[in-house]
Coordinates of C-alpha atoms and ligand atoms in Angstrom, one line a residue:
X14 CA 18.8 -12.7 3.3
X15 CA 18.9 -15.2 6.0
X16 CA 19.2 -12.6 8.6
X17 CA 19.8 -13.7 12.4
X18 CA 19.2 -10.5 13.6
X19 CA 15.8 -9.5 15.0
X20 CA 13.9 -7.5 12.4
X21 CA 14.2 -4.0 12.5
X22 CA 11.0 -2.4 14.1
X23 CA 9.8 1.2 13.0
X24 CA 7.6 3.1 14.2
X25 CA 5.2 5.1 11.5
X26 CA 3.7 7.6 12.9
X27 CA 0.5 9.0 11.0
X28 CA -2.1 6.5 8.9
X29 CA -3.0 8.5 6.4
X30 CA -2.3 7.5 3.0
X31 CA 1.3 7.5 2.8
X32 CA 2.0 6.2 6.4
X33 CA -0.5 2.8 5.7
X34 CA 1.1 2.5 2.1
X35 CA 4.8 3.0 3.8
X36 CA 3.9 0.4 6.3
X37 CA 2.4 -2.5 3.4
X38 CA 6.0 -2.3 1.8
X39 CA 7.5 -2.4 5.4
X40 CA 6.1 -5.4 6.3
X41 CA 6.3 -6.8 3.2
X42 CA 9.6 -6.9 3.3
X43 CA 9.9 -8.2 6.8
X44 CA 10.5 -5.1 8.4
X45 CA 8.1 -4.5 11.7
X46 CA 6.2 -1.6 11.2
X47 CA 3.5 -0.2 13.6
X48 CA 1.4 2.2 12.7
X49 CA 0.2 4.8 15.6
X50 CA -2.5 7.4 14.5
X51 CA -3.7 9.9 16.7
X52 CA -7.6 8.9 15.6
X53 CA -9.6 6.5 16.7
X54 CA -10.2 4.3 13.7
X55 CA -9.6 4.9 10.0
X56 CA -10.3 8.2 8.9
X57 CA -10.3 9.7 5.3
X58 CA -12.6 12.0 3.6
X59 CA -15.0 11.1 0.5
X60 CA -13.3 13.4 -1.9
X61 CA -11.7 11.7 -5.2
X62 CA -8.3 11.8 -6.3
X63 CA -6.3 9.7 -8.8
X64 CA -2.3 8.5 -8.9
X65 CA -0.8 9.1 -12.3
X66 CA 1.0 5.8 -14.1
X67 CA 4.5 6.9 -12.9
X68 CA 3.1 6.9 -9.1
X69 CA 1.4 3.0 -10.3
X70 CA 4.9 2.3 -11.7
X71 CA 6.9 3.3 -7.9
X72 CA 3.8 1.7 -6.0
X73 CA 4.1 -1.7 -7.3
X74 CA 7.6 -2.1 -6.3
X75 CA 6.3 -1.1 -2.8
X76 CA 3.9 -3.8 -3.4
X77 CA 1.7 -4.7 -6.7
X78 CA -1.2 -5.5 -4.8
X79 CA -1.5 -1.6 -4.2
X80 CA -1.7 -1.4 -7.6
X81 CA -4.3 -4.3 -8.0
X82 CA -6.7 -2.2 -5.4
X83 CA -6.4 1.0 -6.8
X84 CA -7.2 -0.8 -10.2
X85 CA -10.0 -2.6 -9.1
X86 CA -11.4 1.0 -7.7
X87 CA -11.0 3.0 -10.3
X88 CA -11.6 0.5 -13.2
X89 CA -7.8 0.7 -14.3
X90 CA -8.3 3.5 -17.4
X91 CA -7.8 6.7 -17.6
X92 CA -10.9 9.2 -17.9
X93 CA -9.8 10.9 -21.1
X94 CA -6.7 11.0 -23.8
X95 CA -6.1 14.4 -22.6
X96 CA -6.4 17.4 -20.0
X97 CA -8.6 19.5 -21.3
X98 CA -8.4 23.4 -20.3
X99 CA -11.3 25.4 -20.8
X100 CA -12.3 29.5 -20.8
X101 CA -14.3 29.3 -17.5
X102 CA -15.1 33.2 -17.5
X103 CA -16.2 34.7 -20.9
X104 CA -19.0 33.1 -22.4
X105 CA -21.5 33.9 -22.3
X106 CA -24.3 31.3 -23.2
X107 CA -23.9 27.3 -21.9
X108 CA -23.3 26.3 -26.2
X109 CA -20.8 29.2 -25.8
X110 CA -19.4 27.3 -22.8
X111 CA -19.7 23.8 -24.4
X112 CA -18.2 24.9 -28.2
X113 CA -14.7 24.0 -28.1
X114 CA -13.7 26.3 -30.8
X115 CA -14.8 29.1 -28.8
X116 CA -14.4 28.2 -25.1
X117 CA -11.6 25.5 -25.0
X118 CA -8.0 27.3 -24.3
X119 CA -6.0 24.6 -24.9
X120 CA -5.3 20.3 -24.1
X121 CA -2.1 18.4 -22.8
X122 CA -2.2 15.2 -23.9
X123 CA -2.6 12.8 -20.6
X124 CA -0.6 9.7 -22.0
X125 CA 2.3 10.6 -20.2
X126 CA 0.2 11.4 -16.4
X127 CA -2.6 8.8 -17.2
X128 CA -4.7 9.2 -14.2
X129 CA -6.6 6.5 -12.0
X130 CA -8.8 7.9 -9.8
X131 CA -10.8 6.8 -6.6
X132 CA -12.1 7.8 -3.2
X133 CA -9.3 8.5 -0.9
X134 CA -11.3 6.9 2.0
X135 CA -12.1 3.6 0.2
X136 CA -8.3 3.5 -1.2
X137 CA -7.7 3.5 2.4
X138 CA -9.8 1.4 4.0
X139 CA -8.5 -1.2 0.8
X140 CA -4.8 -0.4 2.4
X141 CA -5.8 -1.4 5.8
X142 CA -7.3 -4.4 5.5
X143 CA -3.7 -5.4 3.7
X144 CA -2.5 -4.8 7.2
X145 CA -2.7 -7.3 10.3
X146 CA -4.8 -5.5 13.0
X147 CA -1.7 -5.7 15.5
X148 CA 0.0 -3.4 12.5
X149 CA -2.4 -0.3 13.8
X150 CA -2.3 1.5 17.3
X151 CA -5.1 4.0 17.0
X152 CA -5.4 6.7 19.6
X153 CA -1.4 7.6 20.1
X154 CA -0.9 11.0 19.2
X155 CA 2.8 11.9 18.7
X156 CA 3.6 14.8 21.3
X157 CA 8.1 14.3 21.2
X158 CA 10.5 11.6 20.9
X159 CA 13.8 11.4 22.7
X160 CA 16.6 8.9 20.9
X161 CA 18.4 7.4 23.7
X162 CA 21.1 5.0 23.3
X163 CA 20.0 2.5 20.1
X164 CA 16.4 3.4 20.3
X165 CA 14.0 6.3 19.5
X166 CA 11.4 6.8 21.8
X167 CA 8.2 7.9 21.4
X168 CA 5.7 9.8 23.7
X169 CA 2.0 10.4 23.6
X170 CA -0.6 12.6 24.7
X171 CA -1.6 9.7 26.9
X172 CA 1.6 9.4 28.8
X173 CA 2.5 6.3 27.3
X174 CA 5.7 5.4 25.2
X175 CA 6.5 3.1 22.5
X176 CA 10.3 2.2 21.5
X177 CA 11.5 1.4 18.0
X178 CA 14.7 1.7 15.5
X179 CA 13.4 3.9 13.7
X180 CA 11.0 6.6 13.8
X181 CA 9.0 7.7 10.3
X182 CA 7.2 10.8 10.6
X183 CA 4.3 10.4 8.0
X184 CA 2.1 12.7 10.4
X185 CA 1.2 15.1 7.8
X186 CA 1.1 19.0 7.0
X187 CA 1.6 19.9 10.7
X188 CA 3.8 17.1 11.5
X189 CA 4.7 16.9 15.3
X190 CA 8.2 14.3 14.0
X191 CA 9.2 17.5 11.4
X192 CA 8.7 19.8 14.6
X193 CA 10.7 18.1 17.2
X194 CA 13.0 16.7 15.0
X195 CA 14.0 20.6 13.1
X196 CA 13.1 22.7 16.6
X197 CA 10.0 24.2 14.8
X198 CA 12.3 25.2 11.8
X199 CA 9.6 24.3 9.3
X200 CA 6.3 25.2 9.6
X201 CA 3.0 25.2 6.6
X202 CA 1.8 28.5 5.9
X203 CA -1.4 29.3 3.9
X204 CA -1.2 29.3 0.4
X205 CA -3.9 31.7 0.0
X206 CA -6.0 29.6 -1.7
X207 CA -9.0 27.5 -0.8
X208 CA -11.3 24.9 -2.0
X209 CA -14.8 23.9 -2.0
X210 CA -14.8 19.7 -2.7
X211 CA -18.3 17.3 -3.9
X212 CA -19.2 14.7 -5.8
X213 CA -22.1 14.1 -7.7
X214 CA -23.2 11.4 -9.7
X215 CA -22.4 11.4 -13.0
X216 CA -25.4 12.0 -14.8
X217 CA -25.8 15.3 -12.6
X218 CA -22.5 16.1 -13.6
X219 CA -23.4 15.4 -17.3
X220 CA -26.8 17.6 -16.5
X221 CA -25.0 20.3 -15.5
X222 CA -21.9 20.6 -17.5
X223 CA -22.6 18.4 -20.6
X224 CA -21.1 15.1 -22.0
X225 CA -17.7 16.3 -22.8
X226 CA -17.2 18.2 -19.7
X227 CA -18.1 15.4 -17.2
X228 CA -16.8 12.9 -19.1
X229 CA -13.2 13.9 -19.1
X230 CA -10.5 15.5 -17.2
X231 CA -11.2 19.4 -17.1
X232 CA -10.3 22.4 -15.4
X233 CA -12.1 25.7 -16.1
X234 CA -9.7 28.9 -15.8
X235 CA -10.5 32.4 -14.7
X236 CA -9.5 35.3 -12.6
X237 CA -8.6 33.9 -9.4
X238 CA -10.8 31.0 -9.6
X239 CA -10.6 27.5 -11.4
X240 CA -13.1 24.7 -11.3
X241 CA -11.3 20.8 -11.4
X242 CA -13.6 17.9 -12.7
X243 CA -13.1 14.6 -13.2
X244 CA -15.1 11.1 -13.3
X245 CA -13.9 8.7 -10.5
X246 CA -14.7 4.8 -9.8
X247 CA -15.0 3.7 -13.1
X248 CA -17.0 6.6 -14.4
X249 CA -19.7 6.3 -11.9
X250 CA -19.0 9.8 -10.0
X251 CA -18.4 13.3 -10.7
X252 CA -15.2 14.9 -8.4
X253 CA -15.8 18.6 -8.2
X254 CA -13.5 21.1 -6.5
X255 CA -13.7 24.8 -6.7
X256 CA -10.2 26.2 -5.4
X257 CA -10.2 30.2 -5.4
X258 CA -7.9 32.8 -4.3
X259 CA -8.4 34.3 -0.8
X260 CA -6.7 37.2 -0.1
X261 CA -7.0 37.4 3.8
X262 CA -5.7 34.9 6.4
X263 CA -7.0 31.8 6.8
X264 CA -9.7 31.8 10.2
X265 CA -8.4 28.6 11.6
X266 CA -4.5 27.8 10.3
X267 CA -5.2 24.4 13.1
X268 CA -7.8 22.9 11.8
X269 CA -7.5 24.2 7.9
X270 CA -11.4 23.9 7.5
X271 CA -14.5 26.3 8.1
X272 CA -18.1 25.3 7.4
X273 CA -19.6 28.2 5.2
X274 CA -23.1 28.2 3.3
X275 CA -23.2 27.0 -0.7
X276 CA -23.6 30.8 -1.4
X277 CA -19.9 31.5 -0.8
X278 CA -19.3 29.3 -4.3
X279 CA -21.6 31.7 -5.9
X280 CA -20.4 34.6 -5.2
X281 CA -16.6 33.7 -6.0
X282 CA -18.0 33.1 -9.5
X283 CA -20.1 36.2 -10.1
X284 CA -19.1 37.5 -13.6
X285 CA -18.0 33.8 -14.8
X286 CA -19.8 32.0 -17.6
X287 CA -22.9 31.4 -16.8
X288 CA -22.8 27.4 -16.5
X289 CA -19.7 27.3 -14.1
X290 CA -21.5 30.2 -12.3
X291 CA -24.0 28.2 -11.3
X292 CA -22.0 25.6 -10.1
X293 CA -22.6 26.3 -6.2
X294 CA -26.3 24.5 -7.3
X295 CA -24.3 20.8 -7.1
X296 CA -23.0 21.8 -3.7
X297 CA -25.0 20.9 0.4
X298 CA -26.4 24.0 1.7
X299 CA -23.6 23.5 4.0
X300 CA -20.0 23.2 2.2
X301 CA -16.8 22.4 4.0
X302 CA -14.3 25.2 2.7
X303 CA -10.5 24.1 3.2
X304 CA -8.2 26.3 3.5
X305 CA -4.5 25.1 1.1
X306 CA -1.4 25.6 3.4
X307 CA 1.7 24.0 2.0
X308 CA 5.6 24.0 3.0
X309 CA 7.0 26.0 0.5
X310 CA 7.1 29.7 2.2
X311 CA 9.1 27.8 5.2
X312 CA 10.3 24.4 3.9
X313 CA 12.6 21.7 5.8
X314 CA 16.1 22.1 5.8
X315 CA 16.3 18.1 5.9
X316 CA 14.0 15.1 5.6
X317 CA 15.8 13.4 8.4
X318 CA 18.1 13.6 11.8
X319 CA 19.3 10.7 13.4
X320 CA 16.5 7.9 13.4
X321 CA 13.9 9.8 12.7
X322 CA 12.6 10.9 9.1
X323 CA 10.3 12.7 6.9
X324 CA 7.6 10.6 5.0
X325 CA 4.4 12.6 2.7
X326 CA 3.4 15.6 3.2
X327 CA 5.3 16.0 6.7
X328 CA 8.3 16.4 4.3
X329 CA 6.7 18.1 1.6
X330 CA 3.0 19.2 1.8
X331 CA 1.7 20.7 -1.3
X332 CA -0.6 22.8 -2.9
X333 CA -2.8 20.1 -5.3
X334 CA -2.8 22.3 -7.8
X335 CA -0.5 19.7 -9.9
X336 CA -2.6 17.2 -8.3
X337 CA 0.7 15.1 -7.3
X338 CA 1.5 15.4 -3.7
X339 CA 0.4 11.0 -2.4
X340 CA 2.5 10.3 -5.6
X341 CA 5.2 12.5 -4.4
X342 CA 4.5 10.4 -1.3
X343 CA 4.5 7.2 -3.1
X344 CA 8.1 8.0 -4.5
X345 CA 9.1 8.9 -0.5
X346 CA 7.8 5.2 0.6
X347 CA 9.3 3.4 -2.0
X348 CA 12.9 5.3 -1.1
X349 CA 12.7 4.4 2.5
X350 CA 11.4 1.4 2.2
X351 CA 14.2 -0.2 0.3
X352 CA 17.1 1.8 2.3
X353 CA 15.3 0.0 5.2
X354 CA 15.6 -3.2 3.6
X355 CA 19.5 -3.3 3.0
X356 CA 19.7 -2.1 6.4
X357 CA 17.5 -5.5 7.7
X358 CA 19.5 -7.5 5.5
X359 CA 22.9 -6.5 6.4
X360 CA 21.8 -8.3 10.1
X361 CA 23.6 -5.8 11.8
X362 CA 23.3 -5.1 15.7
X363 CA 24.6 -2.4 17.9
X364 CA 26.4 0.4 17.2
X365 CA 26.8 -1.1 13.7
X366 CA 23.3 -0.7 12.8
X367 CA 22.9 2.4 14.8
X368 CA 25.3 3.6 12.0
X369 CA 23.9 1.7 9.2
X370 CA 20.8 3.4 10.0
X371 CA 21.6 6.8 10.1
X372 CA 23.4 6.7 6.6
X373 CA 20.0 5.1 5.3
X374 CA 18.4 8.1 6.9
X375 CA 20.5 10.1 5.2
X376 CA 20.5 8.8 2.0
X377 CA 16.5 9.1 1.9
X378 CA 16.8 12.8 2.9
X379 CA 19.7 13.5 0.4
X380 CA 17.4 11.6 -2.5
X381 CA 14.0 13.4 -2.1
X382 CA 14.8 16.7 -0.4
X383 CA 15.1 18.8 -4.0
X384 CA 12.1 16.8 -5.9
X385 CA 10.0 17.5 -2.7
X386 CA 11.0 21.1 -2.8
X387 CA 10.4 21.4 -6.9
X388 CA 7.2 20.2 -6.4
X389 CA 5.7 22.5 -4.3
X390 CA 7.0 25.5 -5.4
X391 CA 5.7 24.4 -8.9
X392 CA 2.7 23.2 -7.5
X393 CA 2.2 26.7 -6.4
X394 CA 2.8 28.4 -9.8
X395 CA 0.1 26.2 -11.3
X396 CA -2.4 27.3 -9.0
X397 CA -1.7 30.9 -9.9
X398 CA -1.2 30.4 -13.3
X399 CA -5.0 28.8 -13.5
X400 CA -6.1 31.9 -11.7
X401 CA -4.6 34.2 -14.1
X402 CA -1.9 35.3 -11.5
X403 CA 1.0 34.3 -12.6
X404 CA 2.9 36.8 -14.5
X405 CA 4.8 34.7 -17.1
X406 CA 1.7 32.8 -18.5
X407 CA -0.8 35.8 -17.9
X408 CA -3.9 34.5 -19.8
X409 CA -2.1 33.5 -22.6
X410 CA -3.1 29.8 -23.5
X411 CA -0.1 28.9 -25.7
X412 CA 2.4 30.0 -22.6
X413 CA 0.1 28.2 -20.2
X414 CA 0.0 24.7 -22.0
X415 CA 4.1 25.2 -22.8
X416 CA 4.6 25.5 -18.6
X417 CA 2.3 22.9 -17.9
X418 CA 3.8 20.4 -20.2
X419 CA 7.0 21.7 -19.1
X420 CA 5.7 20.3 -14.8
X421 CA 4.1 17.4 -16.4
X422 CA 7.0 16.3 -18.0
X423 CA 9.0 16.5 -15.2
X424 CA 6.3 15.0 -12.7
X425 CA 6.2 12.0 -14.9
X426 CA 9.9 11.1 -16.6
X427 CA 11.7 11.9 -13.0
X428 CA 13.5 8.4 -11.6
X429 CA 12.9 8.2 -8.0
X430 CA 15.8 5.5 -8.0
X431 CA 18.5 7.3 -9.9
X432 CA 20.0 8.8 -6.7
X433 CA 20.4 5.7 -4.9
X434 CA 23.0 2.7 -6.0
X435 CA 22.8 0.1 -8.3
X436 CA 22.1 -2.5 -6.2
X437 CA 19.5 -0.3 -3.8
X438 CA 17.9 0.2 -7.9
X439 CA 18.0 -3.5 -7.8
X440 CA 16.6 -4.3 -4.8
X441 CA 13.4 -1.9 -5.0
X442 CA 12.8 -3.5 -8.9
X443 CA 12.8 -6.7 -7.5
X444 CA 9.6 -6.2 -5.6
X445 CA 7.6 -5.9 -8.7
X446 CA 5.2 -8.2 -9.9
X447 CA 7.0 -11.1 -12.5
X448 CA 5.9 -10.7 -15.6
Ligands
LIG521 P1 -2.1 12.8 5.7 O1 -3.1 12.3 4.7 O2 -2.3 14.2 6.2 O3 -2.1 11.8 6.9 C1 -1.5 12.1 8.1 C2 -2.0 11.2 9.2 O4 -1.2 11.4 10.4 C3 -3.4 11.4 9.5 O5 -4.1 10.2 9.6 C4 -3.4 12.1 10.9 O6 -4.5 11.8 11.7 C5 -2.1 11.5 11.5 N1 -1.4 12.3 12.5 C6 -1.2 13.6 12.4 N2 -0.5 14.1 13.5 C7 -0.3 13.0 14.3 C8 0.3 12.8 15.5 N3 0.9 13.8 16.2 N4 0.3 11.5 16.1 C9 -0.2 10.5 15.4 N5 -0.9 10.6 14.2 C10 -0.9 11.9 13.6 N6 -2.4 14.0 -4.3 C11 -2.3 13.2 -5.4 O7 -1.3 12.5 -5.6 N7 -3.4 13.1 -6.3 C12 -4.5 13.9 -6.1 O8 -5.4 13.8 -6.9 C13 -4.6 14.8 -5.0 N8 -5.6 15.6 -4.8 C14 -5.7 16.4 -3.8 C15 -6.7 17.3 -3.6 C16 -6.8 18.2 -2.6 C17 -7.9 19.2 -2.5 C18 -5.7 18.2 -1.6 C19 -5.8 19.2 -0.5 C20 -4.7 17.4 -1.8 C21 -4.6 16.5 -2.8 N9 -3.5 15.6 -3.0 C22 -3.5 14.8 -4.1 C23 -2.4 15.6 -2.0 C24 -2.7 14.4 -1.0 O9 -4.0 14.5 -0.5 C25 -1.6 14.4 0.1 O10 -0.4 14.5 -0.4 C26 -1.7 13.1 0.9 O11 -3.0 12.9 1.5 C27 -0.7 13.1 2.0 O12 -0.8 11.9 2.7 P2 0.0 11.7 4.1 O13 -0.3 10.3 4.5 O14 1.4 12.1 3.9 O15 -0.7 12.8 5.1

């Protein structure tokens, strides 16, 4: 270390999940990273969602007090020993529904994915506060970015600039960075598929779908729709999300989100067992429906050009039907976040560390491109294959837990490091917390 040159200052544009997590390990590491983000103040919604123990694993070496947070949120254990997969359309009574030797289709064991989950705006209000408050520019929305000479510069929608090294585009599905940076080569495109998100608490849950149900990890399968459940902070809350099938175009590709009545959960159910049927009962009158677009119909020929890069979902948005896209993100952070180191410790200046740079860049792109691309094309299989779309598995349990172990396996034994050099593997392991 030692370095005498300045440190290297990146720009992260976006402060969302990845882009706040991307910045921790940043500055941890003495890099200066600012964050600008287009809102006003922090902004998540109060939906659940959960980072399996490989994603844990990748996110302490970014820095173990993520870790510590996300434990301390979702009481550090896993809801269940396994996934469990149940008939969500033929019975016909709720014992029917409840009898596991009539209505359960089959389980994956979660030892492998072991889930934490919590509520994506506290998980990110727990980031921020990790952060200085000079770390966060709120109000700067990206519009282009010229690179002139040894800088990247950045432009707003308020006229005003910033200048930086290095520009990380962690703006999300309709990233403005993936647009200037590819001339619009890339763009999301509806999955057709949407989802109706709550939460109750957990004795409602319990009311509603019994002890086993709400007590564990559980998706209900059927044609075209499935219903996701699963306890977050520490068993406290039920997360609920209804994704169906929609076979028309999505009203409003911008925003992603229409505000329909609770009767539109109904009547995607009609025919289903009667307890998952009634599901829409659990819902506001009012219920935000969100439409699922994802990259994989038109996805990025790179992760990164020059100084700028890809970061999260503006690299790789998914589908959630394998419920993996912030760990995908996780991986991405940790990548870049150690390139970037070498780089700072190398104390290079000037057309040296122009170069320096632009190989890091490279590296990242050439080290995440095909897992980013994997997972959201098999993100997208699951989704069918839970709506009894997808021709290989049809409704056949046995082929359905066989591909799903298959993803799982893949999601969970993949090393994120084995692209880059030994001493790059080195030098992200020696972030973690000594034992
Ligand atoms: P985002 O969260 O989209 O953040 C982008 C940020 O950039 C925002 O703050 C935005 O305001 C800002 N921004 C955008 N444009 C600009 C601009 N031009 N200038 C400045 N700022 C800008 N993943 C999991 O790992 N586990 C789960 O359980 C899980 N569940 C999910 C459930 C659902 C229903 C969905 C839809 C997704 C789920 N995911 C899950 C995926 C996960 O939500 C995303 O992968 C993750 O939120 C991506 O984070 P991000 O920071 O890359 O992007």
């Amino acid at each position: 270390m030692g370095s005498i040159a300045p440190p290297l200052q990146v720009a992260v544009v976006g402060g969302g999940i990845i882009g706040v997590m991307t910045a921790i390990g940043l500055r941890r590491r003495g890099i200066n990273a600012i964050i600008y983000e287009r809102a006003s103040t922090w902004h998540e919604v109060s939906a659940g969602f959960a980072f399996t123990r490989a994603a844990r694993e990748w996110m302490e070496m970014i820095d173990p007090a993520l870790v510590e947070l996300l434990g301390g949120m979702s009481g550090k254990s896993d809801a269940s020993t396994s996934n469990a997969y149940w008939n969500g359309f033929h019975p016909r009574t709720n014992e029917e529904a409840e009898d596991e030797s009539k209505s359960l289709l089959f389980r994956t064991p979660t030892n492998n994915l072991s889930f934490w989950g919590c509520v994506r705006s506290q998980f990110l209000k727990g980031m921020a506060a990790m952060l200085p408050e000079e770390a966060t520019i709120f109000g700067k929305q990206l519009v282009g970015y010229d690179e002139v000479s040894n800088k990247v510069i950045l432009r707003f929608d308020d006229g005003s600039t910033a200048e930086a090294d290095v520009l990380l585009g962690c703006d999300g599905i309709h990233s403005v960075t993936r647009k200037v940076m590819l001339a619009d080569e890339s763009r999301a495109g509806f999955s057709h598929t949407v989802t109706y998100r709550t939460m109750v608490p957990i004795d409602v849950g319990i009311k509603a779908l019994g002890q086993k149900v709400a007590k564990n990890a559980c998706n209900h399968l059927g044609p075209n729709v499935d219903l996701l459940c699963y306890p977050v902070m520490s068993m406290t809350l039920l997360n609920i999300a209804v994704f169906a099938y929609e076979d028309s175009e999505f009203p409003d590709p911008d925003r992603m989100t229409v505000q329909v009545d609770r009767s539109e959960i109904a009547k995607v159910f009609q025919g289903f067992s009667p307890q998952i049927a009634d599901i829409w009962k659990l819902y506001p009158e009012k219920v935000v429906k969100w439409g699922i677009f994802d990259l994989e119909d038109n996805p990025p020929s790179t992760y990164a050009r020059g100084r700028a890069c890809l970061v999260g979902d503006a690299a790789h948005a998914s589908t959630p039907y394998m419920g993996v896209g912030a760990c995908t993100g996780v991986e991405d952070a940790l990548v870049i976040c150690t390139l970037l180191e070498s780089v700072q410790q190398k104390a290079l200046t000037g057309e040296e560390l122009k170069e320096a740079l632009r190989e890091a860049l490279q590296t990242y792109s050439g080290a995440r491109l095909e897992r980013g691309r994997w997972i959201h094309h098999h993100s997208r299989q699951m989704g069918q294959m839970y709506h009894w779309r997808y021709g290989p598995t049809g409704r056949d349990p046995q082929r359905m837990k066989q591909k799903l172990e298959e993803n799982w396996g893949n999601v969970v034994t993949y090393d994120v490091l084995a692209p880059l050099q030994p001493e790059l593997r080195a030098l992200a392991r020696s972030h973690r917390k000594p034992l």
